[in-house]
Short mmCIF file of C-alpha atoms and ligand atoms in Angstrom, two decimals:
data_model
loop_
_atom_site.label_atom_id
_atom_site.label_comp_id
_atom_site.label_asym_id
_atom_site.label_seq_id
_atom_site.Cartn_x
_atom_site.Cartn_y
_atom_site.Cartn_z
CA UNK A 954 -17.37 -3.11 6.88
CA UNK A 955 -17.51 -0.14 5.03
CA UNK A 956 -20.51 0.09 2.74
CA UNK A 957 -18.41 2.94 0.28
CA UNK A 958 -15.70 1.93 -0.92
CA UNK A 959 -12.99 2.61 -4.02
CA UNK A 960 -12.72 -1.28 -5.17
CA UNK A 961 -14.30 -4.48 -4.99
CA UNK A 962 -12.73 -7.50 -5.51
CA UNK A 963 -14.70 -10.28 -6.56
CA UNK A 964 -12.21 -14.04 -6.03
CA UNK A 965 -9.53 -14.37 -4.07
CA UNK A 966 -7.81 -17.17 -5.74
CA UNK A 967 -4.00 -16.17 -7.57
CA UNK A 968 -5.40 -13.62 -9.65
CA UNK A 969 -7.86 -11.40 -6.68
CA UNK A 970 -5.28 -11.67 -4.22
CA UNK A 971 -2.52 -9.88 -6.42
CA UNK A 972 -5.34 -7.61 -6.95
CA UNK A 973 -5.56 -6.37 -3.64
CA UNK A 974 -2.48 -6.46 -2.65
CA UNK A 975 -1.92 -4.24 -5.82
CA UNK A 976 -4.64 -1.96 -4.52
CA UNK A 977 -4.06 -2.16 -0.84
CA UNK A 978 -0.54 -1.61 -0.38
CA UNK A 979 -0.81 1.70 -2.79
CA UNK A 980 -3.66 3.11 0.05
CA UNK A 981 -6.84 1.96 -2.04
CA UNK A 982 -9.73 1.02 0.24
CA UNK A 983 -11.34 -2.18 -1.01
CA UNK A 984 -13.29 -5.04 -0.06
CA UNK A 985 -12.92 -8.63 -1.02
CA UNK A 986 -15.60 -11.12 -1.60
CA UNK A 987 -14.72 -14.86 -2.29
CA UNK A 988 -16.64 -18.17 -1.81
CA UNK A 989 -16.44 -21.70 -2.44
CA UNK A 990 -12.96 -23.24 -3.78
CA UNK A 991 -11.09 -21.85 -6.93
CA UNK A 992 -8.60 -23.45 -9.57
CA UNK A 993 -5.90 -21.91 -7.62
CA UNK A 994 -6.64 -23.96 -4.09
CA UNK A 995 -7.23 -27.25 -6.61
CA UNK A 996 -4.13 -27.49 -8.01
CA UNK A 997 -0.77 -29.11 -7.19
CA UNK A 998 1.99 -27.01 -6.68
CA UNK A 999 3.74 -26.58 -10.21
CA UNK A 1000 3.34 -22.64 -11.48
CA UNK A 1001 3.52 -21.59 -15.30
CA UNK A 1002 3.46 -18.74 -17.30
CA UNK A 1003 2.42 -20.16 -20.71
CA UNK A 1004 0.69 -23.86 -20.72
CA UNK A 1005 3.95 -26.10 -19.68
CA UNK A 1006 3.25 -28.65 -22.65
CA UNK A 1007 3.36 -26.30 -25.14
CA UNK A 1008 6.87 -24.88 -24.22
CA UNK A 1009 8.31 -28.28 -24.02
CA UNK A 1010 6.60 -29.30 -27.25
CA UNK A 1011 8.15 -26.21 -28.87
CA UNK A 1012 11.50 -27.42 -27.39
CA UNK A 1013 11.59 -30.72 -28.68
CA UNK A 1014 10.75 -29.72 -32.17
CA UNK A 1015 12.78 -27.52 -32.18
CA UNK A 1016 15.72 -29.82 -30.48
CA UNK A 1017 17.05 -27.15 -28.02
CA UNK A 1018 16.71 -26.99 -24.04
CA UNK A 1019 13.16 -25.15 -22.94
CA UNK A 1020 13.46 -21.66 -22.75
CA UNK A 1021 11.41 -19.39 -20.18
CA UNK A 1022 10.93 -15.65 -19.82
CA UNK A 1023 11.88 -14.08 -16.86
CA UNK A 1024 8.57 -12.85 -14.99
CA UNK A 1025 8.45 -8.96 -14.36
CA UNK A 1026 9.84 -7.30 -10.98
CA UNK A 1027 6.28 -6.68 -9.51
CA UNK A 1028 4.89 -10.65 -10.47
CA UNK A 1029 8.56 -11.05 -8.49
CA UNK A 1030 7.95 -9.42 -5.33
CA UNK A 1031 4.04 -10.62 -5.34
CA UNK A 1032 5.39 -13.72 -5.47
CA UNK A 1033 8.51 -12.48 -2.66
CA UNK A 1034 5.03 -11.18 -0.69
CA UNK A 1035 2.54 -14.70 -0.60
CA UNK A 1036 5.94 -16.64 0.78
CA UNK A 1037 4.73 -19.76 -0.89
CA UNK A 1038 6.59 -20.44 -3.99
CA UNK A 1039 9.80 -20.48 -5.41
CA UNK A 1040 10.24 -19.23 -9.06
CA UNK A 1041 13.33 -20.33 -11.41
CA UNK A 1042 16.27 -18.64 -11.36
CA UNK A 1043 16.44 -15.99 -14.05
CA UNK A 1044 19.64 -16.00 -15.97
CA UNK A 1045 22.08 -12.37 -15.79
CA UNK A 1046 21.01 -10.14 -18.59
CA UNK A 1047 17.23 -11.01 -17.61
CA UNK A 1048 16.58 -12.98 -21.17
CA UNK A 1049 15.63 -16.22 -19.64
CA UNK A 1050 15.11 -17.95 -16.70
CA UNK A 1051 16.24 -21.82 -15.78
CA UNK A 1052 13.92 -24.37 -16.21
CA UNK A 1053 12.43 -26.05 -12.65
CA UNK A 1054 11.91 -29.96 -12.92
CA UNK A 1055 9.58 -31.81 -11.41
CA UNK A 1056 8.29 -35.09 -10.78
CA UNK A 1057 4.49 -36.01 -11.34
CA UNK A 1058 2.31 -38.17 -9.41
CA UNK A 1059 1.55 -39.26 -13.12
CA UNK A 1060 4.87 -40.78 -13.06
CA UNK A 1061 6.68 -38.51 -15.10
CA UNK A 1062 9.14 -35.28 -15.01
CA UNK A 1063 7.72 -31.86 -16.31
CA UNK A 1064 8.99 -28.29 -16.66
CA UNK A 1065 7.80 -25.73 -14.71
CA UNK A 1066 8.08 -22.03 -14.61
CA UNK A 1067 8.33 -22.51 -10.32
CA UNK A 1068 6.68 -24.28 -7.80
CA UNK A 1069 5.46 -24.64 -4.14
CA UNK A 1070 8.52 -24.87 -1.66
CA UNK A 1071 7.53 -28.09 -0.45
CA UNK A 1072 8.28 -29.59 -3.94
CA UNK A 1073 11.32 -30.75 -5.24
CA UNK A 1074 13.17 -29.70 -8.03
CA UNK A 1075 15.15 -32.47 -10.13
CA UNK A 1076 17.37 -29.61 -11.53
CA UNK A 1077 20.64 -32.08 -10.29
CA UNK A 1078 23.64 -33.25 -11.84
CA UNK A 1079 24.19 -35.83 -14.10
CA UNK A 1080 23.32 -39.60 -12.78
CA UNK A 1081 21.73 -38.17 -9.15
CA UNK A 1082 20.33 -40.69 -7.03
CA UNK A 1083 17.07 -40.23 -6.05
CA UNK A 1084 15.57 -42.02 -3.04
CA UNK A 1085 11.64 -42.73 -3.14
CA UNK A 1086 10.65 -44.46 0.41
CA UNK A 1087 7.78 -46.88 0.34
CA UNK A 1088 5.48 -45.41 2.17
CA UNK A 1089 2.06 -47.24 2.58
CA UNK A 1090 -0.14 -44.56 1.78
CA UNK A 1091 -2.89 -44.82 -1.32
CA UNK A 1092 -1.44 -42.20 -3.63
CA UNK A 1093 2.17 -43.30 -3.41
CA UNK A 1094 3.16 -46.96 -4.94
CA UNK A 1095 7.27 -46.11 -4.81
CA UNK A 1096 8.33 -48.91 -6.99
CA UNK A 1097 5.96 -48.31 -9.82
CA UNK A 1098 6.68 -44.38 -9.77
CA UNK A 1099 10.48 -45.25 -9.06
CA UNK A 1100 10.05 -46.96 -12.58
CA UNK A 1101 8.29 -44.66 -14.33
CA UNK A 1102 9.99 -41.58 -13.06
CA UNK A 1103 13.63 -43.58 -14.23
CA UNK A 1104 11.89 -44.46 -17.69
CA UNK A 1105 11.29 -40.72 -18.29
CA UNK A 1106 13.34 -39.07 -21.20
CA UNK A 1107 14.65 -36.32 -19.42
CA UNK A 1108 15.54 -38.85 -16.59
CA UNK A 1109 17.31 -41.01 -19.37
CA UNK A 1110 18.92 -38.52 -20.89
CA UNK A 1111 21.02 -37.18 -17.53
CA UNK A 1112 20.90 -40.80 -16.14
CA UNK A 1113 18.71 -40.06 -13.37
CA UNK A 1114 18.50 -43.14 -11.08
CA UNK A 1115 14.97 -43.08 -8.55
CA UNK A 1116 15.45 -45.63 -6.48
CA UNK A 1117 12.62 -47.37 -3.98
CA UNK A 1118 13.90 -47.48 -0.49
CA UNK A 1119 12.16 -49.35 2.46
CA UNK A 1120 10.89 -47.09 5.00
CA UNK A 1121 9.14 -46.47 8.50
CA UNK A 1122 7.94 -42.70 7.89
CA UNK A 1123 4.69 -43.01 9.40
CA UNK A 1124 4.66 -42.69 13.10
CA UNK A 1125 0.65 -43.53 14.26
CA UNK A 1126 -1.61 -45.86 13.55
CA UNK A 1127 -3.89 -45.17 10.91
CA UNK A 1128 -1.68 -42.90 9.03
CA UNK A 1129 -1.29 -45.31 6.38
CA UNK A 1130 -5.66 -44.72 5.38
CA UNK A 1131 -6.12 -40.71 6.79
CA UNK A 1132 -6.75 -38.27 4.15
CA UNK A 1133 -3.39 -36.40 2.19
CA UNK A 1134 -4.12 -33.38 3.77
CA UNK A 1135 -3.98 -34.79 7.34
CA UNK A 1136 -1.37 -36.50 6.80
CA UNK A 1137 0.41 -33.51 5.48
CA UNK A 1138 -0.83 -31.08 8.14
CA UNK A 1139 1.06 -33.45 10.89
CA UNK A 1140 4.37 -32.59 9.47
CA UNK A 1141 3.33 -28.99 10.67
CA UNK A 1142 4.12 -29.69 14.15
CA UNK A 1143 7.84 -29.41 15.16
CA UNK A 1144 8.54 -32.31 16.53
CA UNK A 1145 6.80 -34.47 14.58
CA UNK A 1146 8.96 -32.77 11.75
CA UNK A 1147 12.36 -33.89 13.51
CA UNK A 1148 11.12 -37.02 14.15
CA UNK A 1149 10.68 -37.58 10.20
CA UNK A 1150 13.89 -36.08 9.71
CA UNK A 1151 15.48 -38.96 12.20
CA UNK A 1152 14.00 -41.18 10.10
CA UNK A 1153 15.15 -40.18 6.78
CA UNK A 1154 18.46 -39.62 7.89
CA UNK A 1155 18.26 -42.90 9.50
CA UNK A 1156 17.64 -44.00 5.43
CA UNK A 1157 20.09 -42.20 4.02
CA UNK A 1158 22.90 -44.21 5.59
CA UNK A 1159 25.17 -45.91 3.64
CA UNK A 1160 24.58 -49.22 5.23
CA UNK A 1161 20.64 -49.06 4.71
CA UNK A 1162 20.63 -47.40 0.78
CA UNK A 1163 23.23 -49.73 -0.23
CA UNK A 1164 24.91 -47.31 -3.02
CA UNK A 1165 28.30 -46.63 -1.19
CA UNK A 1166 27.71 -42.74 -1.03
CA UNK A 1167 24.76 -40.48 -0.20
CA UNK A 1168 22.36 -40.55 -2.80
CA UNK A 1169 21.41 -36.48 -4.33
CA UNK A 1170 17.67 -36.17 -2.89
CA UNK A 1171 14.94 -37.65 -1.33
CA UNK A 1172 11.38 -37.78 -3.18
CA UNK A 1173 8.14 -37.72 -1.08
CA UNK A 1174 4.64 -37.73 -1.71
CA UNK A 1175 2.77 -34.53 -0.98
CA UNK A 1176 2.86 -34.83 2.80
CA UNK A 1177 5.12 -31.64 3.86
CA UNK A 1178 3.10 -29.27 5.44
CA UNK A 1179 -0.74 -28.15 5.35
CA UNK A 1180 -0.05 -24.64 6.61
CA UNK A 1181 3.09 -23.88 5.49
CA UNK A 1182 6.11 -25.90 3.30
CA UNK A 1183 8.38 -27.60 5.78
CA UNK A 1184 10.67 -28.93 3.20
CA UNK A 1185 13.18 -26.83 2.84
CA UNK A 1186 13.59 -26.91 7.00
CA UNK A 1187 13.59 -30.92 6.74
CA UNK A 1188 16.63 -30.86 3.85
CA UNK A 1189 18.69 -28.71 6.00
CA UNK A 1190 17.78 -31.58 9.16
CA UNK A 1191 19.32 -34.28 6.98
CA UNK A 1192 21.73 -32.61 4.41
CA UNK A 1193 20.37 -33.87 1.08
CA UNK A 1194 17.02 -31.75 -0.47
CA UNK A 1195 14.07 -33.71 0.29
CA UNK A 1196 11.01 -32.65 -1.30
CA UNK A 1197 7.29 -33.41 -2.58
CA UNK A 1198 6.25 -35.14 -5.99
CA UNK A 1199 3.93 -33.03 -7.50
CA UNK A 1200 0.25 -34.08 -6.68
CA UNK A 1201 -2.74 -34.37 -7.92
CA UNK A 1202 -6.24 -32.15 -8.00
CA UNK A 1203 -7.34 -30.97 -4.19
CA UNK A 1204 -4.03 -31.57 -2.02
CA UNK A 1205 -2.23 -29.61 0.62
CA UNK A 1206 -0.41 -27.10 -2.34
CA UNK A 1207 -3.81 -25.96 -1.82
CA UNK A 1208 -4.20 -25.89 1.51
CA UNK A 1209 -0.85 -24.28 1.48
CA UNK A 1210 -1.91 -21.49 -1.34
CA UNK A 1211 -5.48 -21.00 1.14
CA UNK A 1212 -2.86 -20.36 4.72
CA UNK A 1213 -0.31 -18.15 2.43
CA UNK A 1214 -3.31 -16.29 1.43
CA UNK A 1215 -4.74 -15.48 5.18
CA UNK A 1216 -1.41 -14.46 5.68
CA UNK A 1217 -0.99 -12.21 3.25
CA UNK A 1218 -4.34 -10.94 4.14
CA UNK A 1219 -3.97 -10.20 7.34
CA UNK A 1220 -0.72 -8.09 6.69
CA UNK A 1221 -2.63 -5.76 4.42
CA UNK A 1222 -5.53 -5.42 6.56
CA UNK A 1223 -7.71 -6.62 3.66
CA UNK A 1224 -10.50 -8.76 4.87
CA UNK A 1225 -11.63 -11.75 2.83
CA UNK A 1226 -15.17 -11.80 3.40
CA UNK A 1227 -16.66 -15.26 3.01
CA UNK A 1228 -20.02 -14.28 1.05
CA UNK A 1229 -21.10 -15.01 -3.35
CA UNK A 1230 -21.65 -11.81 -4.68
CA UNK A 1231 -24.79 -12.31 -6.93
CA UNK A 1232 -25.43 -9.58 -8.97
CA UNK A 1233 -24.02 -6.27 -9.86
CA UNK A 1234 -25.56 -3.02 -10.95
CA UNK A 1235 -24.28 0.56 -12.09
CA UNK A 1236 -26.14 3.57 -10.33
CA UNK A 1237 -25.05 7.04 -10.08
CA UNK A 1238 -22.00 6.25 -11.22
CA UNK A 1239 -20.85 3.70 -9.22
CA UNK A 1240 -20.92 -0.20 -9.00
CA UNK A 1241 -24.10 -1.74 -6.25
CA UNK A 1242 -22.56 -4.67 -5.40
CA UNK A 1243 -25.02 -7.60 -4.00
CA UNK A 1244 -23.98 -9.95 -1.87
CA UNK A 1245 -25.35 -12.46 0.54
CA UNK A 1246 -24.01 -11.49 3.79
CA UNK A 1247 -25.66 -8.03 4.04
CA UNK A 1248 -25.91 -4.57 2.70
CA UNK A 1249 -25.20 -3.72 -0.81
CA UNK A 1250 -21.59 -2.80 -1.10
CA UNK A 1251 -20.68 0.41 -3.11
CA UNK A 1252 -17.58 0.79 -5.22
CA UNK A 1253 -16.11 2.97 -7.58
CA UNK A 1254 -14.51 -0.14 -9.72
CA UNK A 1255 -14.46 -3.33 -9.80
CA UNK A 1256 -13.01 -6.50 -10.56
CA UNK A 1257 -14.23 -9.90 -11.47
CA UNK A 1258 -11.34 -11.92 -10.43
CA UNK A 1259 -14.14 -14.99 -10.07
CA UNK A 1260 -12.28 -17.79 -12.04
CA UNK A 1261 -12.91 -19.75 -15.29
CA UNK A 1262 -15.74 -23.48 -15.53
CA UNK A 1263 -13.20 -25.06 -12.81
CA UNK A 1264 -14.08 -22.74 -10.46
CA UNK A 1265 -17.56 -21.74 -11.18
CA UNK A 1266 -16.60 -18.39 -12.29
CA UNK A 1267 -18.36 -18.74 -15.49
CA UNK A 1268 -21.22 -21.16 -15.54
CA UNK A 1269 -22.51 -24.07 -18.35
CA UNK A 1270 -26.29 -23.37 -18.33
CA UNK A 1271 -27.91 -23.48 -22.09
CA UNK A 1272 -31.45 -23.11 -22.19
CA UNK A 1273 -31.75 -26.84 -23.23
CA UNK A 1274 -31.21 -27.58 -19.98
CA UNK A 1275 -34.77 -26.76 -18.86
CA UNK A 1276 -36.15 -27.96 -22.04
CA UNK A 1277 -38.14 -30.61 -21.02
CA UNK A 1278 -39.89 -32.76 -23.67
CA UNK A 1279 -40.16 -29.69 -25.95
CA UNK A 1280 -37.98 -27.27 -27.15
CA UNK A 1281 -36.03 -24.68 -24.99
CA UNK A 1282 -38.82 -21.74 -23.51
CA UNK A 1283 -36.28 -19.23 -25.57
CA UNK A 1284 -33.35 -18.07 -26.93
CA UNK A 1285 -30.64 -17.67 -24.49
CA UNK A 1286 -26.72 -17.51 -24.15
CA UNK A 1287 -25.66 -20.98 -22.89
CA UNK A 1288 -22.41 -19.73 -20.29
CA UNK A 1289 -23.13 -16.86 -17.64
CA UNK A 1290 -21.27 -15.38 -15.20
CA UNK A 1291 -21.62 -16.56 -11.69
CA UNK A 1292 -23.61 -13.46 -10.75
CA UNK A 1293 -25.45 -11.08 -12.42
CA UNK A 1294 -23.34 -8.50 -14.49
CA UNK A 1295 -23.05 -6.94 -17.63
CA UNK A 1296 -20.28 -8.50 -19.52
CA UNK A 1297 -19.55 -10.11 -22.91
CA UNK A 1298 -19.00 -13.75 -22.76
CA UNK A 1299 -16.63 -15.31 -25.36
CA UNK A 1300 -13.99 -17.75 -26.07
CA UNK A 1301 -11.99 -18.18 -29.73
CA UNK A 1302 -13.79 -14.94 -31.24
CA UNK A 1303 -17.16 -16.30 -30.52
CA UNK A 1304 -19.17 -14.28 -28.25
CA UNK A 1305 -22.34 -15.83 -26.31
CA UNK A 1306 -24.96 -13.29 -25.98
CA UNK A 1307 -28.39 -12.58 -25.81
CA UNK A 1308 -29.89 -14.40 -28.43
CA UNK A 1309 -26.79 -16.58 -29.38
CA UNK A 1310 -28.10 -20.18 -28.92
CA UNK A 1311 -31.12 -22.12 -28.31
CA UNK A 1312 -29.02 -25.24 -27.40
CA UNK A 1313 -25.76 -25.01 -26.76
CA UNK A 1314 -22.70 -25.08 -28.04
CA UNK A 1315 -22.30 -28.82 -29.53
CA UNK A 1316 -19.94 -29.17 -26.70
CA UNK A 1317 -18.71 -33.29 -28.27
CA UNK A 1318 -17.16 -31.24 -31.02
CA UNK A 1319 -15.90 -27.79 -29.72
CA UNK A 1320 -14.73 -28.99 -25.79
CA UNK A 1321 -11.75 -31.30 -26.56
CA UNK A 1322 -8.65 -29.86 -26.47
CA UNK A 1323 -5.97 -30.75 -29.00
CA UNK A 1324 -2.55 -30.35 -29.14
CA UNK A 1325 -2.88 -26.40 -30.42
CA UNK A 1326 -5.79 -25.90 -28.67
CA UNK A 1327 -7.20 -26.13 -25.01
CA UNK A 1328 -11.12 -26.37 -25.75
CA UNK A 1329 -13.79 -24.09 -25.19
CA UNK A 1330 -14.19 -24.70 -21.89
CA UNK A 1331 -10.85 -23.86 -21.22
CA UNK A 1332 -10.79 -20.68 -23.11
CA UNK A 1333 -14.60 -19.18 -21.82
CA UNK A 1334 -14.21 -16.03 -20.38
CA UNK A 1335 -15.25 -12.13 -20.27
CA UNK A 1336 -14.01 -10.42 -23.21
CA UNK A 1337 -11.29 -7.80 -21.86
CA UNK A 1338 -8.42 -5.97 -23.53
CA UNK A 1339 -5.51 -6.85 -21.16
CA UNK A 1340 -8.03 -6.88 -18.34
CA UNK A 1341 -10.65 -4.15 -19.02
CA UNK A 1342 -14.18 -5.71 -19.61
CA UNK A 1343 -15.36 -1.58 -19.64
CA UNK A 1344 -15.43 1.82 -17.78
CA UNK A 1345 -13.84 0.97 -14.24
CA UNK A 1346 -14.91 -2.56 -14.79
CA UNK A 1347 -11.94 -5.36 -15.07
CA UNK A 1348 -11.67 -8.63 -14.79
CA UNK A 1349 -8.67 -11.10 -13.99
CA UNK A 1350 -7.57 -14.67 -13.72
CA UNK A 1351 -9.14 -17.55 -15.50
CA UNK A 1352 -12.03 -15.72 -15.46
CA UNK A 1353 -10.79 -13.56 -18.75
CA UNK A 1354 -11.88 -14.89 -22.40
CA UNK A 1355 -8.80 -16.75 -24.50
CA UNK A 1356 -5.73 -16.32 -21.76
CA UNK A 1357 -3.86 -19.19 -20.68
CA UNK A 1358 -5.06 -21.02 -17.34
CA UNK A 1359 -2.21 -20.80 -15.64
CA UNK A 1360 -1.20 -19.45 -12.21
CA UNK A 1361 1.83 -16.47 -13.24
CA UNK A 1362 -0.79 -15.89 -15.77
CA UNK A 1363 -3.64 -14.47 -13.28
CA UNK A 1364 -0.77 -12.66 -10.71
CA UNK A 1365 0.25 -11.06 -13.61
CA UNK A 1366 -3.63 -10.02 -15.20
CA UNK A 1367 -4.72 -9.51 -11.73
CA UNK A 1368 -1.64 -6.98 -11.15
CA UNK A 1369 -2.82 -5.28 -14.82
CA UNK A 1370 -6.44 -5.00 -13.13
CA UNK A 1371 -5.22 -2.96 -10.36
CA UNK A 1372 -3.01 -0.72 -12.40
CA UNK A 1373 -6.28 0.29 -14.35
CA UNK A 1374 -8.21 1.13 -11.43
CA UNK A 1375 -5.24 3.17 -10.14
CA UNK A 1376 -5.05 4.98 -13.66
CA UNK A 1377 -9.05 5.14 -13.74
CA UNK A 1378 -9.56 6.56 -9.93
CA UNK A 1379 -6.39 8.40 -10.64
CA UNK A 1380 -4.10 7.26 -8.42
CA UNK A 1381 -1.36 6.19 -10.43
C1 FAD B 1311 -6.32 -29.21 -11.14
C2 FAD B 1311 -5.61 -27.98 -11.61
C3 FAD B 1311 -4.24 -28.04 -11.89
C4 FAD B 1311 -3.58 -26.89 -12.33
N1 FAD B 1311 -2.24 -26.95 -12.57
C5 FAD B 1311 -1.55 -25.82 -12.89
C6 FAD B 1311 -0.15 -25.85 -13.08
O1 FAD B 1311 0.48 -26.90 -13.01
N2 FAD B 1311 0.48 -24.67 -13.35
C7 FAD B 1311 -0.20 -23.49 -13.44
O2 FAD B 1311 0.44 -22.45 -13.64
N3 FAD B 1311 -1.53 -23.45 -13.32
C8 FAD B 1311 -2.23 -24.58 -13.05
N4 FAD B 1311 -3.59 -24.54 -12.92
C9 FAD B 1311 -4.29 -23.30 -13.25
C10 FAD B 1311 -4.19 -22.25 -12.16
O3 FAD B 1311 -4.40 -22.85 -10.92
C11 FAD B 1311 -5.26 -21.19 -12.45
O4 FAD B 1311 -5.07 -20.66 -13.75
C12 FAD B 1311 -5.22 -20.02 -11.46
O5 FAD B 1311 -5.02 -20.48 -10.16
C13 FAD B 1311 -6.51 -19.23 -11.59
O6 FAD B 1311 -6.62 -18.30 -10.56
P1 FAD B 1311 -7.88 -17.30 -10.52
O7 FAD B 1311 -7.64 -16.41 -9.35
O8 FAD B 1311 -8.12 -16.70 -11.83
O9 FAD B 1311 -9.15 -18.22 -10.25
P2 FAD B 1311 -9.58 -19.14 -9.02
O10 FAD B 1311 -8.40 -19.63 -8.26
O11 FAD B 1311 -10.52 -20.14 -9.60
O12 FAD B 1311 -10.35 -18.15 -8.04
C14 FAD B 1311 -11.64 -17.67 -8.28
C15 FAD B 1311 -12.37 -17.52 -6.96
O13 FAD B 1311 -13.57 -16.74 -7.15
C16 FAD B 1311 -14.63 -17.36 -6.43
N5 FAD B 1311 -15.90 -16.93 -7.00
C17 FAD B 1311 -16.43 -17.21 -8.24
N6 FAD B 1311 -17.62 -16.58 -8.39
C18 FAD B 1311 -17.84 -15.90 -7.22
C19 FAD B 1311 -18.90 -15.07 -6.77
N7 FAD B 1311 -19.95 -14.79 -7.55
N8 FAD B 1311 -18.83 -14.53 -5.53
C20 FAD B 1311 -17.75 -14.79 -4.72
N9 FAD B 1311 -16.71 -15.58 -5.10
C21 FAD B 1311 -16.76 -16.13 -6.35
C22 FAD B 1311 -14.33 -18.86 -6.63
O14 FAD B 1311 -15.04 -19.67 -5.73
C23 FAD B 1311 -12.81 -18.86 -6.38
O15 FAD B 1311 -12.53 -18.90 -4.99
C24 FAD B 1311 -4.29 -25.66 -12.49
C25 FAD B 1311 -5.66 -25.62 -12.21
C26 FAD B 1311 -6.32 -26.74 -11.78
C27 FAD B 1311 -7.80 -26.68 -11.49
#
């Protein structure tokens, strides 16, 4: 690897990976450090823009349909370019986009601004049908989510019917106890994929649903595909969409979102080099960037595109917590980057600095999030306007100070990222 180079990227979650391929497919030689597991491999599938609840709570007070903003033609073809999701349809005259439905392992529908492939969206006609096999696998009890999923408003209000069906969609034994992601990585294989497709089309005859016509979908737990979504390839198999419920924290969307990523990778010739980066100095006018898998690398810029508290990105650490039995040794700020580097930590206006605290924010009081609010720990971040934290430093992602955690969110602060290192190594 080169030790000179004109950016490093620091995360490769959402928000590093539009980075680079920002930076890469403009000709900008970079190198890209990531480690551990980010916000953007934890979650399930469903991608926003702004905070989902707060654009259907704003439609419901309001009494009219959610409305979304379209997401701008670069966020479009980054999207186009990781193959993974699908976004809503954006109306003619660009002013807003269509709302994407989906149904929760929670056991109930949400908007979303897109989602994962493998997912299905309940944007259907009037009264659809939806089957939900019973499937003997811990995260999915189809009657109870059948229920809840019919009990929904939404569902209510366009007489959506989900309807348990009995089913034999696992094929060995011991499918019914391996992990989600195992179970989801079979469906990878080809013929294991037409021999689920037998099955459900097997189900969806008239004689075994019982509702004298096709029903509109078929609703599955998150089993389609570790390395890639196979749903859309298993609704064309059996003529009705089939799809995934969205899932909980640390399932194949993931896994999915981690294979769509080497991928994308790979095209670009950008290497994702599995190392922390631990601290970073300025000298002779460039970044020294420390790392633990060798040499110092050397950069002209650089962004931080290390995530928010769920990833580790920016540590809890007050000085109370090596207090002992008296108080705290000294004064010190109580969040830090997860290396060493010289930004501003903040979140609501307040900054923690040197000096700020000698124990903590009072974390009971200023963590919960309310309605208007997500919480400090939700909001923690470098200080950046857009996403400059300083001269050829930016940051990007969850990892910026009072910015909505969301996934269009970081594509579209880690595209702003590379745009200012273009303008700032002149490039643009
Ligand atoms: C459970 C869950 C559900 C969610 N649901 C939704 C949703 O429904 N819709 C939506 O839009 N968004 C959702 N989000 C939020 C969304 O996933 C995040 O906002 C987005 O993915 C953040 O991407 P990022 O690149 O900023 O950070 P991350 O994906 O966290 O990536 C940061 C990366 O940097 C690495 N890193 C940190 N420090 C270092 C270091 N020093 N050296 C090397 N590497 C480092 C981390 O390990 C990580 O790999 C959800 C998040 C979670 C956790």
């Amino acid at each position: 690897m080169a030790e000179r180079v004109d950016a490093v990227v620091v995360g490769a979650g959402a928000a590093g990976v539009a980075t680079a391929w920002a930076l890469a497919r403009r000709g900008v030689s970079l190198r890209l450090f990531d480690d551990g597991v980010g916000a953007t491999s934890l979650a399930g599938g469903a991608i926003d823009d702004q905070p989902w609840e707060e654009i259907a709570r704003a439609a419901s007070t309001l009494g009219l349909e959610p409305v979304l903003r379209p997401v701008s033609a670069e966020l479009g073809e980054f999207v186009a370019a990781l193959g993974l999701h699908r976004l809503g349809v954006t109306h003619s005259g660009g002013a807003s986009a269509q709302v994407t439905r989906l149904a929760t392992e929670a056991g109930c529908l949400r908007i979303a601004r897109g989602h994962d492939r493998a997912l299905l969206d309940l944007s259907l006609s009037e009264r659809a049908r939806i089957l939900v096999p019973r499937v003997p696998r811990p995260e999915w009890d189809a009657d109870s989510l059948a229920r809840s999923w019919t009990a929904d408003p939404h569902a209510q209000a366009r007489g959506f019917q989900f309807i348990a069906v009995d089913a034999e969609l696992c094929k060995l034994a011991g499918e019914d106890r391996i992990g989600v992601a195992d179970f989801a990585a079979r469906h990878d294989d080809e013929a294991r994929l037409r021999w689920l497709g037998e099955r459900i089309a097997e189900l969806l005859r008239p004689a075994n649903t019982g509702l004298g016509g096709p029903p509109d979908a078929v609703l599955l737990g998150p089993w389609l595909g570790a390395n890639e979504p196979r749903a859309e390839e298993l609704s064309r198999m059996v003529g009705v969409p089939v799809g995934e419920a969205l899932g909980s924290v640390g399932g194949p969307p993931g896994l999915r979102f981690e294979a769509a990523r080497r991928r994308l990778l790979e095209r670009l010739g950008v290497a994702r080099e599995r190392a922390y980066v631990t601290a970073v100095c300025r000298k002779n006018g460039q970044f020294v960037i420390e790392h633990e898998l060798g040499p110092a690398a050397h950069a002209r810029a650089l962004v931080l595109a290390i995530g928010g508290m769920a990833s580790g990105g920016i540590v809890f650490d007050p000085p109370e917590r090596y207090a002992g039995q008296d108080a705290p040794e000294r004064v010190r700020p109580p969040f830090r980057a997860s290396l060493e580097v010289d930004v501003t930590i903040a979140a609501a206006g307040r900054v923690f600095d040197i000096g700020s605290s000698l124990h903590g924010p009072a974390l009971d009081r200023d963590a919960w999030p309310t309605d208007a609010d997500p919480g400090l720990l939700e909001r923690i971040g470098i200080v950046c306007t857009v996403a400059r934290a300083g001269p050829y430093l930016y940051a990007a992602g969850d990892a910026i100070a009072d910015r909505p955690r969301t996934f269009l969110e970081a594509v579209a602060s880690g595209l702003a990222a590379a745009h200012g290192v273009l303008r700032e190594l002149g490039q643009t």
